[in-house]
mmCIF file of C-alpha atoms in Angstrom:
data_model
loop_
_atom_site.group_PDB
_atom_site.id
_atom_site.type_symbol
_atom_site.label_atom_id
_atom_site.label_comp_id
_atom_site.label_asym_id
_atom_site.label_seq_id
_atom_site.Cartn_x
_atom_site.Cartn_y
_atom_site.Cartn_z
ATOM 1 C CA UNK V 34 -18.871 -12.378 21.635
ATOM 2 C CA UNK V 35 -15.393 -13.016 20.333
ATOM 3 C CA UNK V 36 -15.686 -15.166 17.457
ATOM 4 C CA UNK V 37 -18.148 -15.210 14.617
ATOM 5 C CA UNK V 38 -18.427 -18.994 13.153
ATOM 6 C CA UNK V 39 -20.692 -21.143 11.815
ATOM 7 C CA UNK V 40 -23.188 -21.474 15.033
ATOM 8 C CA UNK V 41 -23.729 -17.651 14.281
ATOM 9 C CA UNK V 42 -24.275 -18.267 10.415
ATOM 10 C CA UNK V 43 -26.863 -21.146 11.674
ATOM 11 C CA UNK V 44 -28.615 -18.835 13.886
ATOM 12 C CA UNK V 45 -29.065 -15.871 11.684
ATOM 13 C CA UNK V 46 -30.179 -17.837 8.830
ATOM 14 C CA UNK V 47 -32.727 -19.732 10.907
ATOM 15 C CA UNK V 48 -33.932 -16.437 12.180
ATOM 16 C CA UNK V 49 -33.958 -15.317 8.501
ATOM 17 C CA UNK V 50 -36.072 -17.942 7.290
ATOM 18 C CA UNK V 51 -38.555 -17.658 10.107
ATOM 19 C CA UNK V 52 -39.023 -14.234 9.374
ATOM 20 C CA UNK V 53 -39.503 -14.803 5.711
ATOM 21 C CA UNK V 54 -42.115 -17.568 6.266
ATOM 22 C CA UNK V 55 -44.367 -15.134 8.186
ATOM 23 C CA UNK V 56 -44.733 -13.440 4.896
ATOM 24 C CA UNK V 57 -44.336 -16.214 2.115
ATOM 25 C CA UNK V 58 -48.424 -15.867 1.279
ATOM 26 C CA UNK V 59 -47.749 -12.184 0.540
ATOM 27 C CA UNK V 60 -46.802 -10.462 -2.711
ATOM 28 C CA UNK V 61 -43.112 -10.885 -3.141
ATOM 29 C CA UNK V 62 -42.963 -8.673 -6.585
ATOM 30 C CA UNK V 63 -43.191 -5.539 -4.513
ATOM 31 C CA UNK V 64 -39.884 -3.655 -3.795
ATOM 32 C CA UNK V 65 -38.230 -4.355 -0.672
ATOM 33 C CA UNK V 66 -37.862 -1.645 1.818
ATOM 34 C CA UNK V 67 -35.182 0.785 0.804
ATOM 35 C CA UNK V 68 -34.031 -0.960 -2.072
ATOM 36 C CA UNK V 69 -34.830 -1.056 -6.027
ATOM 37 C CA UNK V 70 -35.438 -4.781 -5.951
ATOM 38 C CA UNK V 71 -37.856 -7.150 -5.275
ATOM 39 C CA UNK V 72 -38.623 -8.943 -2.399
ATOM 40 C CA UNK V 73 -37.937 -12.281 -4.255
ATOM 41 C CA UNK V 74 -34.436 -10.571 -5.887
ATOM 42 C CA UNK V 75 -33.436 -9.556 -2.588
ATOM 43 C CA UNK V 76 -33.914 -13.099 -1.217
ATOM 44 C CA UNK V 77 -32.102 -14.107 -4.359
ATOM 45 C CA UNK V 78 -29.164 -11.611 -3.555
ATOM 46 C CA UNK V 79 -29.138 -13.416 0.080
ATOM 47 C CA UNK V 80 -28.911 -16.813 -1.352
ATOM 48 C CA UNK V 81 -26.334 -15.452 -3.647
ATOM 49 C CA UNK V 82 -23.636 -13.774 -1.590
ATOM 50 C CA UNK V 83 -23.909 -16.859 1.135
ATOM 51 C CA UNK V 84 -22.890 -18.955 -1.695
ATOM 52 C CA UNK V 85 -20.445 -16.404 -3.226
ATOM 53 C CA UNK V 86 -18.705 -15.716 0.556
ATOM 54 C CA UNK V 87 -18.087 -19.648 0.759
ATOM 55 C CA UNK V 88 -16.457 -19.632 -2.996
ATOM 56 C CA UNK V 89 -14.238 -17.191 -1.995
ATOM 57 C CA UNK V 90 -12.913 -19.199 1.082
ATOM 58 C CA UNK V 91 -12.807 -22.526 -0.653
ATOM 59 C CA UNK V 92 -11.521 -20.856 -3.834
ATOM 60 C CA UNK V 93 -8.531 -19.334 -1.884
ATOM 61 C CA UNK V 94 -9.552 -16.347 -4.061
ATOM 62 C CA UNK V 95 -6.757 -13.613 -3.635
ATOM 63 C CA UNK V 96 -7.330 -10.981 -6.534
ATOM 64 C CA UNK V 97 -10.836 -10.671 -6.837
ATOM 65 C CA UNK V 98 -14.471 -12.134 -7.028
ATOM 66 C CA UNK V 99 -14.428 -15.690 -8.284
ATOM 67 C CA UNK V 100 -16.280 -15.683 -11.609
ATOM 68 C CA UNK V 101 -19.331 -17.292 -10.783
ATOM 69 C CA UNK V 102 -22.926 -16.466 -10.096
ATOM 70 C CA UNK V 103 -25.964 -18.179 -8.863
ATOM 71 C CA UNK V 104 -29.677 -17.395 -9.536
ATOM 72 C CA UNK V 105 -33.105 -18.945 -8.804
ATOM 73 C CA UNK V 106 -34.711 -20.796 -11.440
ATOM 74 C CA UNK V 107 -37.331 -19.458 -13.402
ATOM 75 C CA UNK V 108 -40.684 -19.696 -11.389
ATOM 76 C CA UNK V 109 -39.355 -19.842 -8.309
ATOM 77 C CA UNK V 110 -41.718 -18.619 -5.172
ATOM 78 C CA UNK V 111 -41.303 -17.559 -1.728
ATOM 79 C CA UNK V 112 -41.101 -21.150 -0.203
ATOM 80 C CA UNK V 113 -38.361 -21.809 -2.802
ATOM 81 C CA UNK V 114 -36.199 -18.718 -1.703
ATOM 82 C CA UNK V 115 -36.174 -19.348 1.463
ATOM 83 C CA UNK V 116 -34.965 -22.921 1.016
ATOM 84 C CA UNK V 117 -32.352 -21.652 -0.960
ATOM 85 C CA UNK V 118 -31.272 -19.359 1.753
ATOM 86 C CA UNK V 119 -31.178 -22.099 4.234
ATOM 87 C CA UNK V 120 -29.327 -24.236 2.028
ATOM 88 C CA UNK V 121 -26.432 -21.588 1.254
ATOM 89 C CA UNK V 122 -26.207 -20.620 4.607
ATOM 90 C CA UNK V 123 -25.464 -24.360 5.525
ATOM 91 C CA UNK V 124 -23.139 -24.294 2.934
ATOM 92 C CA UNK V 125 -21.055 -21.040 4.437
ATOM 93 C CA UNK V 126 -21.180 -22.239 7.801
ATOM 94 C CA UNK V 127 -19.482 -25.586 6.784
ATOM 95 C CA UNK V 128 -16.783 -23.963 5.171
ATOM 96 C CA UNK V 129 -16.283 -21.503 7.841
ATOM 97 C CA UNK V 130 -15.859 -24.335 10.320
ATOM 98 C CA UNK V 131 -13.587 -25.969 7.969
ATOM 99 C CA UNK V 132 -11.332 -23.033 7.157
ATOM 100 C CA UNK V 133 -8.002 -23.313 8.705
ATOM 101 C CA UNK V 134 -6.828 -20.502 10.869
ATOM 102 C CA UNK V 135 -5.186 -17.925 8.966
ATOM 103 C CA UNK V 136 -6.673 -18.171 5.488
ATOM 104 C CA UNK V 137 -7.592 -15.098 4.266
ATOM 105 C CA UNK V 138 -9.656 -14.644 0.867
ATOM 106 C CA UNK V 139 -10.670 -11.519 -1.236
ATOM 107 C CA UNK V 140 -12.906 -8.709 -0.277
ATOM 108 C CA UNK V 141 -13.044 -5.816 -1.787
ATOM 109 C CA UNK V 142 -13.306 -3.748 1.700
ATOM 110 C CA UNK V 143 -11.142 -2.242 3.433
ATOM 111 C CA UNK V 144 -7.921 -4.123 2.675
ATOM 112 C CA UNK V 145 -8.429 -6.583 0.072
ATOM 113 C CA UNK V 146 -9.314 -9.511 2.291
ATOM 114 C CA UNK V 147 -11.085 -11.095 5.189
ATOM 115 C CA UNK V 148 -10.523 -14.297 7.087
ATOM 116 C CA UNK V 149 -13.302 -16.970 7.862
ATOM 117 C CA UNK V 150 -14.973 -14.952 10.880
ATOM 118 C CA UNK V 151 -15.006 -11.883 8.658
ATOM 119 C CA UNK V 152 -17.001 -14.175 6.176
ATOM 120 C CA UNK V 153 -19.131 -15.317 8.690
ATOM 121 C CA UNK V 154 -19.848 -11.743 9.814
ATOM 122 C CA UNK V 155 -20.691 -10.397 6.752
ATOM 123 C CA UNK V 156 -22.991 -13.424 6.065
ATOM 124 C CA UNK V 157 -24.750 -12.750 9.515
ATOM 125 C CA UNK V 158 -24.937 -9.068 8.675
ATOM 126 C CA UNK V 159 -26.419 -9.960 4.840
ATOM 127 C CA UNK V 160 -28.862 -12.673 6.369
ATOM 128 C CA UNK V 161 -30.105 -9.918 9.232
ATOM 129 C CA UNK V 162 -30.432 -6.624 7.472
ATOM 130 C CA UNK V 163 -31.770 -8.214 3.899
ATOM 131 C CA UNK V 164 -34.293 -10.338 5.450
ATOM 132 C CA UNK V 165 -35.223 -6.963 7.443
ATOM 133 C CA UNK V 166 -35.507 -5.140 3.874
ATOM 134 C CA UNK V 167 -37.733 -7.788 2.843
ATOM 135 C CA UNK V 168 -39.959 -8.174 5.821
ATOM 136 C CA UNK V 169 -40.650 -4.467 6.501
ATOM 137 C CA UNK V 170 -42.175 -4.634 2.756
ATOM 138 C CA UNK V 171 -44.379 -7.350 3.469
ATOM 139 C CA UNK V 172 -45.477 -6.204 6.943
ATOM 140 C CA UNK V 173 -43.498 -8.396 8.967
ATOM 141 C CA UNK V 174 -42.264 -7.122 12.389
ATOM 142 C CA UNK V 175 -38.245 -8.030 13.029
ATOM 143 C CA UNK V 176 -36.111 -8.416 16.073
ATOM 144 C CA UNK V 177 -33.020 -10.549 15.706
ATOM 145 C CA UNK V 178 -31.329 -11.707 18.727
ATOM 146 C CA UNK V 179 -29.323 -8.884 20.489
ATOM 147 C CA UNK V 180 -26.211 -11.119 20.963
ATOM 148 C CA UNK V 181 -26.133 -11.461 17.199
ATOM 149 C CA UNK V 182 -26.401 -7.895 16.698
ATOM 150 C CA UNK V 183 -23.771 -6.946 19.111
ATOM 151 C CA UNK V 184 -21.214 -9.193 17.345
ATOM 152 C CA UNK V 185 -21.947 -7.784 14.016
ATOM 153 C CA UNK V 186 -21.073 -4.506 15.516
ATOM 154 C CA UNK V 187 -18.446 -5.228 17.201
ATOM 155 C CA UNK V 188 -16.598 -7.274 14.065
ATOM 156 C CA UNK V 189 -17.575 -4.956 11.331
ATOM 157 C CA UNK V 190 -18.695 -1.704 12.692
ATOM 158 C CA UNK V 191 -15.965 -0.925 15.459
ATOM 159 C CA UNK V 192 -16.438 3.084 14.289
ATOM 160 C CA UNK V 193 -19.905 3.054 14.987
ATOM 161 C CA UNK V 194 -20.712 4.545 18.873
ATOM 162 C CA UNK V 195 -22.146 1.872 21.293
ATOM 163 C CA UNK V 196 -26.062 1.566 21.447
ATOM 164 C CA UNK V 197 -27.334 4.567 23.115
ATOM 165 C CA UNK V 198 -29.539 4.575 26.148
ATOM 166 C CA UNK V 199 -33.088 3.581 24.947
ATOM 167 C CA UNK V 200 -31.864 2.160 22.126
ATOM 168 C CA UNK V 201 -30.906 -1.617 20.877
ATOM 169 C CA UNK V 202 -28.103 -3.172 19.343
ATOM 170 C CA UNK V 203 -30.612 -3.980 16.388
ATOM 171 C CA UNK V 204 -31.927 -0.248 16.458
ATOM 172 C CA UNK V 205 -28.235 0.620 16.620
ATOM 173 C CA UNK V 206 -27.364 -1.824 13.446
ATOM 174 C CA UNK V 207 -30.190 -0.278 11.558
ATOM 175 C CA UNK V 208 -28.734 3.029 12.257
ATOM 176 C CA UNK V 209 -25.252 2.260 11.127
ATOM 177 C CA UNK V 210 -26.792 0.704 7.858
ATOM 178 C CA UNK V 211 -29.024 3.715 6.863
ATOM 179 C CA UNK V 212 -31.811 1.734 7.782
ATOM 180 C CA UNK V 213 -33.036 3.850 10.663
ATOM 181 C CA UNK V 214 -32.911 6.661 13.027
ATOM 182 C CA UNK V 215 -31.414 7.110 16.884
ATOM 183 C CA UNK V 216 -31.857 10.217 18.969
ATOM 184 C CA UNK V 217 -29.196 12.659 18.569
ATOM 185 C CA UNK V 218 -27.613 11.223 15.754
ATOM 186 C CA UNK V 219 -27.767 11.813 12.098
ATOM 187 C CA UNK V 220 -28.970 9.023 9.844
ATOM 188 C CA UNK V 221 -25.690 8.271 7.533
ATOM 189 C CA UNK V 222 -26.161 8.705 3.961
ATOM 190 C CA UNK V 223 -22.965 6.574 2.953
ATOM 191 C CA UNK V 224 -21.505 3.514 4.969
ATOM 192 C CA UNK V 225 -19.399 0.503 4.760
ATOM 193 C CA UNK V 226 -18.297 -2.171 6.950
ATOM 194 C CA UNK V 227 -14.562 -2.791 8.314
ATOM 195 C CA UNK V 228 -13.089 -6.191 8.501
ATOM 196 C CA UNK V 229 -10.132 -6.403 10.462
ATOM 197 C CA UNK V 230 -6.860 -5.589 8.908
ATOM 198 C CA UNK V 231 -4.090 -8.347 8.807
ATOM 199 C CA UNK V 232 -0.644 -7.272 7.781
ATOM 200 C CA UNK V 233 2.439 -9.442 6.821
ATOM 201 C CA UNK V 234 5.719 -8.994 8.680
ATOM 202 C CA UNK V 235 8.090 -11.697 7.845
ATOM 203 C CA UNK V 236 6.905 -14.677 10.219
ATOM 204 C CA UNK V 237 4.358 -13.084 12.015
ATOM 205 C CA UNK V 238 1.134 -11.678 10.440
ATOM 206 C CA UNK V 239 0.064 -8.493 12.449
ATOM 207 C CA UNK V 240 -3.890 -9.306 13.310
ATOM 208 C CA UNK V 241 -6.395 -6.357 14.220
ATOM 209 C CA UNK V 242 -8.000 -6.739 17.416
ATOM 210 C CA UNK V 243 -11.818 -6.212 17.263
ATOM 211 C CA UNK V 244 -13.575 -4.306 20.542
ATOM 212 C CA UNK V 245 -14.866 -7.803 21.501
ATOM 213 C CA UNK V 246 -11.560 -9.461 21.582
ATOM 214 C CA UNK V 247 -9.820 -6.411 23.172
ATOM 215 C CA UNK V 248 -12.637 -6.376 26.214
ATOM 216 C CA UNK V 249 -11.918 -10.066 26.660
ATOM 217 C CA UNK V 250 -8.184 -9.855 26.780
ATOM 218 C CA UNK V 251 -8.460 -6.598 28.999
ATOM 219 C CA UNK V 252 -10.624 -8.837 31.252
ATOM 220 C CA UNK V 253 -7.778 -11.753 31.563
ATOM 221 C CA UNK V 254 -9.126 -13.607 28.699
ATOM 222 C CA UNK V 255 -7.205 -15.140 25.393
ATOM 223 C CA UNK V 256 -9.039 -12.296 22.595
ATOM 224 C CA UNK V 257 -10.015 -15.558 20.943
ATOM 225 C CA UNK V 258 -6.184 -16.245 20.320
ATOM 226 C CA UNK V 259 -3.919 -19.014 21.526
ATOM 227 C CA UNK V 260 -0.856 -17.649 23.056
ATOM 228 C CA UNK V 261 2.597 -18.935 23.430
ATOM 229 C CA UNK V 262 3.145 -19.518 27.025
ATOM 230 C CA UNK V 263 -0.648 -19.277 27.538
ATOM 231 C CA UNK V 264 -1.108 -15.905 27.778
ATOM 232 C CA UNK V 265 -0.154 -12.377 26.724
ATOM 233 C CA UNK V 266 2.205 -9.976 28.573
ATOM 234 C CA UNK V 267 0.651 -7.494 30.421
ATOM 235 C CA UNK V 268 1.136 -4.382 28.048
ATOM 236 C CA UNK V 269 -0.876 -6.150 25.705
ATOM 237 C CA UNK V 270 -3.734 -6.217 28.118
ATOM 238 C CA UNK V 271 -3.644 -2.753 29.027
ATOM 239 C CA UNK V 272 -3.598 -1.694 25.407
ATOM 240 C CA UNK V 273 -6.616 -3.803 25.175
ATOM 241 C CA UNK V 274 -8.406 -2.067 27.883
ATOM 242 C CA UNK V 275 -7.346 1.100 25.909
ATOM 243 C CA UNK V 276 -9.197 0.229 22.659
ATOM 244 C CA UNK V 277 -12.364 -1.020 24.617
ATOM 245 C CA UNK V 278 -12.529 2.154 26.328
ATOM 246 C CA UNK V 279 -12.461 4.149 23.016
ATOM 247 C CA UNK V 280 -15.031 1.978 21.771
ATOM 248 C CA UNK V 281 -17.196 2.459 24.482
ATOM 249 C CA UNK V 282 -16.654 6.199 24.343
ATOM 250 C CA UNK V 283 -17.218 6.114 21.013
ATOM 251 C CA UNK V 284 -14.074 7.417 19.663
ATOM 252 C CA UNK V 285 -12.384 4.283 18.578
ATOM 253 C CA UNK V 286 -10.942 4.432 14.994
ATOM 254 C CA UNK V 287 -10.400 1.453 13.207
ATOM 255 C CA UNK V 288 -6.907 0.408 12.159
ATOM 256 C CA UNK V 289 -4.853 2.630 15.253
ATOM 257 C CA UNK V 290 -5.703 0.553 17.778
ATOM 258 C CA UNK V 291 -4.384 -2.967 19.042
ATOM 259 C CA UNK V 292 -2.931 -5.528 16.919
ATOM 260 C CA UNK V 293 -1.893 -9.091 17.931
ATOM 261 C CA UNK V 294 1.556 -10.911 16.670
ATOM 262 C CA UNK V 295 0.499 -14.067 15.140
ATOM 263 C CA UNK V 296 3.285 -16.503 13.940
ATOM 264 C CA UNK V 297 1.991 -17.858 10.610
ATOM 265 C CA UNK V 298 4.052 -21.205 11.090
ATOM 266 C CA UNK V 299 1.500 -22.276 14.003
ATOM 267 C CA UNK V 300 -0.951 -19.553 14.455
ATOM 268 C CA UNK V 301 0.442 -18.807 17.962
ATOM 269 C CA UNK V 302 0.139 -15.076 19.124
ATOM 270 C CA UNK V 303 3.459 -13.973 20.250
ATOM 271 C CA UNK V 304 2.746 -10.418 21.441
ATOM 272 C CA UNK V 305 1.013 -7.094 20.632
ATOM 273 C CA UNK V 306 1.495 -3.985 19.226
ATOM 274 C CA UNK V 307 -0.229 -1.020 17.752
ATOM 275 C CA UNK V 308 -1.060 2.818 18.255
ATOM 276 C CA UNK V 309 -2.188 4.314 21.159
ATOM 277 C CA UNK V 310 -4.582 6.166 19.278
ATOM 278 C CA UNK V 311 -5.429 7.671 15.936
ATOM 279 C CA UNK V 312 -2.974 10.686 14.342
ATOM 280 C CA UNK V 313 -2.806 13.808 16.371
ATOM 281 C CA UNK V 314 -3.534 17.294 14.735
ATOM 282 C CA UNK V 315 0.444 17.503 14.093
ATOM 283 C CA UNK V 316 0.443 13.958 12.064
ATOM 284 C CA UNK V 317 2.218 12.114 14.748
ATOM 285 C CA UNK V 318 0.977 8.702 16.006
ATOM 286 C CA UNK V 319 2.658 6.899 19.081
ATOM 287 C CA UNK V 320 3.342 2.986 19.074
ATOM 288 C CA UNK V 321 3.731 0.475 21.637
ATOM 289 C CA UNK V 322 4.460 -3.344 21.628
ATOM 290 C CA UNK V 323 5.620 -5.939 23.486
ATOM 291 C CA UNK V 324 6.293 -9.988 23.050
ATOM 292 C CA UNK V 325 5.634 -12.781 25.426
ATOM 293 C CA UNK V 326 8.898 -13.852 27.389
ATOM 294 C CA UNK V 327 8.850 -17.201 25.539
ATOM 295 C CA UNK V 328 9.039 -15.107 21.924
ATOM 296 C CA UNK V 329 11.840 -12.726 22.959
ATOM 297 C CA UNK V 330 15.278 -13.120 21.251
ATOM 298 C CA UNK V 331 13.932 -14.374 18.016
ATOM 299 C CA UNK V 332 13.982 -10.986 15.864
ATOM 300 C CA UNK V 333 9.976 -10.846 15.927
ATOM 301 C CA UNK V 334 9.401 -7.232 17.087
ATOM 302 C CA UNK V 335 11.689 -5.077 14.533
ATOM 303 C CA UNK V 336 10.066 -6.605 11.068
ATOM 304 C CA UNK V 337 6.395 -6.457 12.698
ATOM 305 C CA UNK V 338 7.190 -2.726 13.824
ATOM 306 C CA UNK V 339 8.518 -1.956 10.233
ATOM 307 C CA UNK V 340 5.456 -3.275 8.662
ATOM 308 C CA UNK V 341 2.962 -1.301 11.074
ATOM 309 C CA UNK V 342 5.332 1.874 10.488
ATOM 310 C CA UNK V 343 4.885 1.081 6.841
ATOM 311 C CA UNK V 344 1.097 0.801 6.911
ATOM 312 C CA UNK V 345 0.587 3.967 8.923
ATOM 313 C CA UNK V 346 2.742 5.842 6.573
ATOM 314 C CA UNK V 347 0.068 5.071 3.626
ATOM 315 C CA UNK V 348 -1.927 7.269 4.988
ATOM 316 C CA UNK V 349 -1.394 11.003 4.282
ATOM 317 C CA UNK V 350 -2.539 12.448 7.798
ATOM 318 C CA UNK V 351 0.588 10.283 9.148
ATOM 319 C CA UNK V 352 3.599 12.486 9.424
ATOM 320 C CA UNK V 353 5.837 10.967 12.091
ATOM 321 C CA UNK V 354 5.610 7.886 14.480
ATOM 322 C CA UNK V 355 6.851 7.807 17.842
ATOM 323 C CA UNK V 356 7.963 5.397 20.496
ATOM 324 C CA UNK V 357 8.373 5.997 23.755
ATOM 325 C CA UNK V 358 10.780 3.454 25.931
ATOM 326 C CA UNK V 359 11.989 3.622 29.716
ATOM 327 C CA UNK V 360 15.853 3.974 29.904
ATOM 328 C CA UNK V 361 16.501 0.791 31.100
ATOM 329 C CA UNK V 362 14.366 -1.048 28.427
ATOM 330 C CA UNK V 363 17.050 -1.595 26.013
ATOM 331 C CA UNK V 364 15.375 -4.488 24.325
ATOM 332 C CA UNK V 365 12.617 -2.105 23.210
ATOM 333 C CA UNK V 366 15.226 0.657 22.039
ATOM 334 C CA UNK V 367 16.756 -1.799 20.215
ATOM 335 C CA UNK V 368 13.496 -2.829 18.355
ATOM 336 C CA UNK V 369 12.693 0.777 17.582
ATOM 337 C CA UNK V 370 16.271 0.965 15.966
ATOM 338 C CA UNK V 371 15.894 -1.948 14.277
ATOM 339 C CA UNK V 372 12.707 -0.559 12.484
ATOM 340 C CA UNK V 373 14.466 2.600 11.246
ATOM 341 C CA UNK V 374 13.513 4.706 14.404
ATOM 342 C CA UNK V 375 16.135 7.208 15.209
ATOM 343 C CA UNK V 376 16.890 8.696 18.844
ATOM 344 C CA UNK V 377 14.975 11.955 19.313
ATOM 345 C CA UNK V 378 15.458 14.429 22.592
ATOM 346 C CA UNK V 379 14.390 12.645 25.728
ATOM 347 C CA UNK V 380 10.711 13.142 26.948
ATOM 348 C CA UNK V 381 11.527 12.628 30.560
ATOM 349 C CA UNK V 382 11.283 10.240 31.952
ATOM 350 C CA UNK V 383 11.214 8.151 28.576
ATOM 351 C CA UNK V 384 13.674 7.964 25.778
ATOM 352 C CA UNK V 385 11.863 8.709 22.592
ATOM 353 C CA UNK V 386 12.419 7.458 19.073
ATOM 354 C CA UNK V 387 10.902 8.304 16.176
ATOM 355 C CA UNK V 388 10.338 7.579 12.239
ATOM 356 C CA UNK V 389 9.135 10.549 10.209
ATOM 357 C CA UNK V 390 7.698 10.609 6.470
ATOM 358 C CA UNK V 391 10.718 10.976 3.592
#
């Protein structure tokens, strides 16, 4: 599933409401499974966070959480709590559907912002996991739709190895969030989700490509993007395939894969840029890039490479960056030098350009 949006929020909230109604006649004052909150307090959290996510997007919050909060009225019982979750899910769903492309709002992890799709994915995750916490305390069985769990894993947990043989996307999501066990894997004691990065670069924004979008690109799709000229260049598709293979192998590291170059004026993707993998043992990371033919000659690539390189050098493990080009590819060579890279000894049959930590 490439896109997370209003339909997925609606599906997750409807599922959660059904699970919770199956236990509505039980004692909601007991602690939810694995939490210090009661079941009723956990339901209040679900409703509150869905509303908060909607507020971040409508308020276009850029530097922190909006100073608003929501709470159940005194005396609210299970049915009222479930109704509140449905209503708050509807608010977030409507906001996500109407948020313009390119809008990002504050969320603390990992890079200080998320787009509408990211808030949708987080809302789905909150609904699925916390309804599980409540249901496990009330003795109600849970098994959310596999497609929803797969989408959450691709969007927010790209660092988690795919579902092992004998497992399900749901058991993998429970394991990834410290709620369950998987054969051969130690249960994590600390976990975080990962919203795709977006790096500003002049007229462009570098948008990190999720594993699901990478798979679609590699198979000839659009990756959920609208491309100038209708399709990406071949190098972007090849890079997407590499990202997805790394994800399937369980070695993908978020941030160190493919980014789509999106023109912010019209939200058209004009190329791809990214890393060939995480930094090696010497702290070197290789970069690659291409543009669709219609976008070439407009000065897009060098500022994008400068922005990507600057981001990489914020990581202490990175000591240098490397770009390899064929001798005849003078355009790529100009991009590298325009981004501050200098010529290195050839790596036959390639020319080499490098950027080193100051």
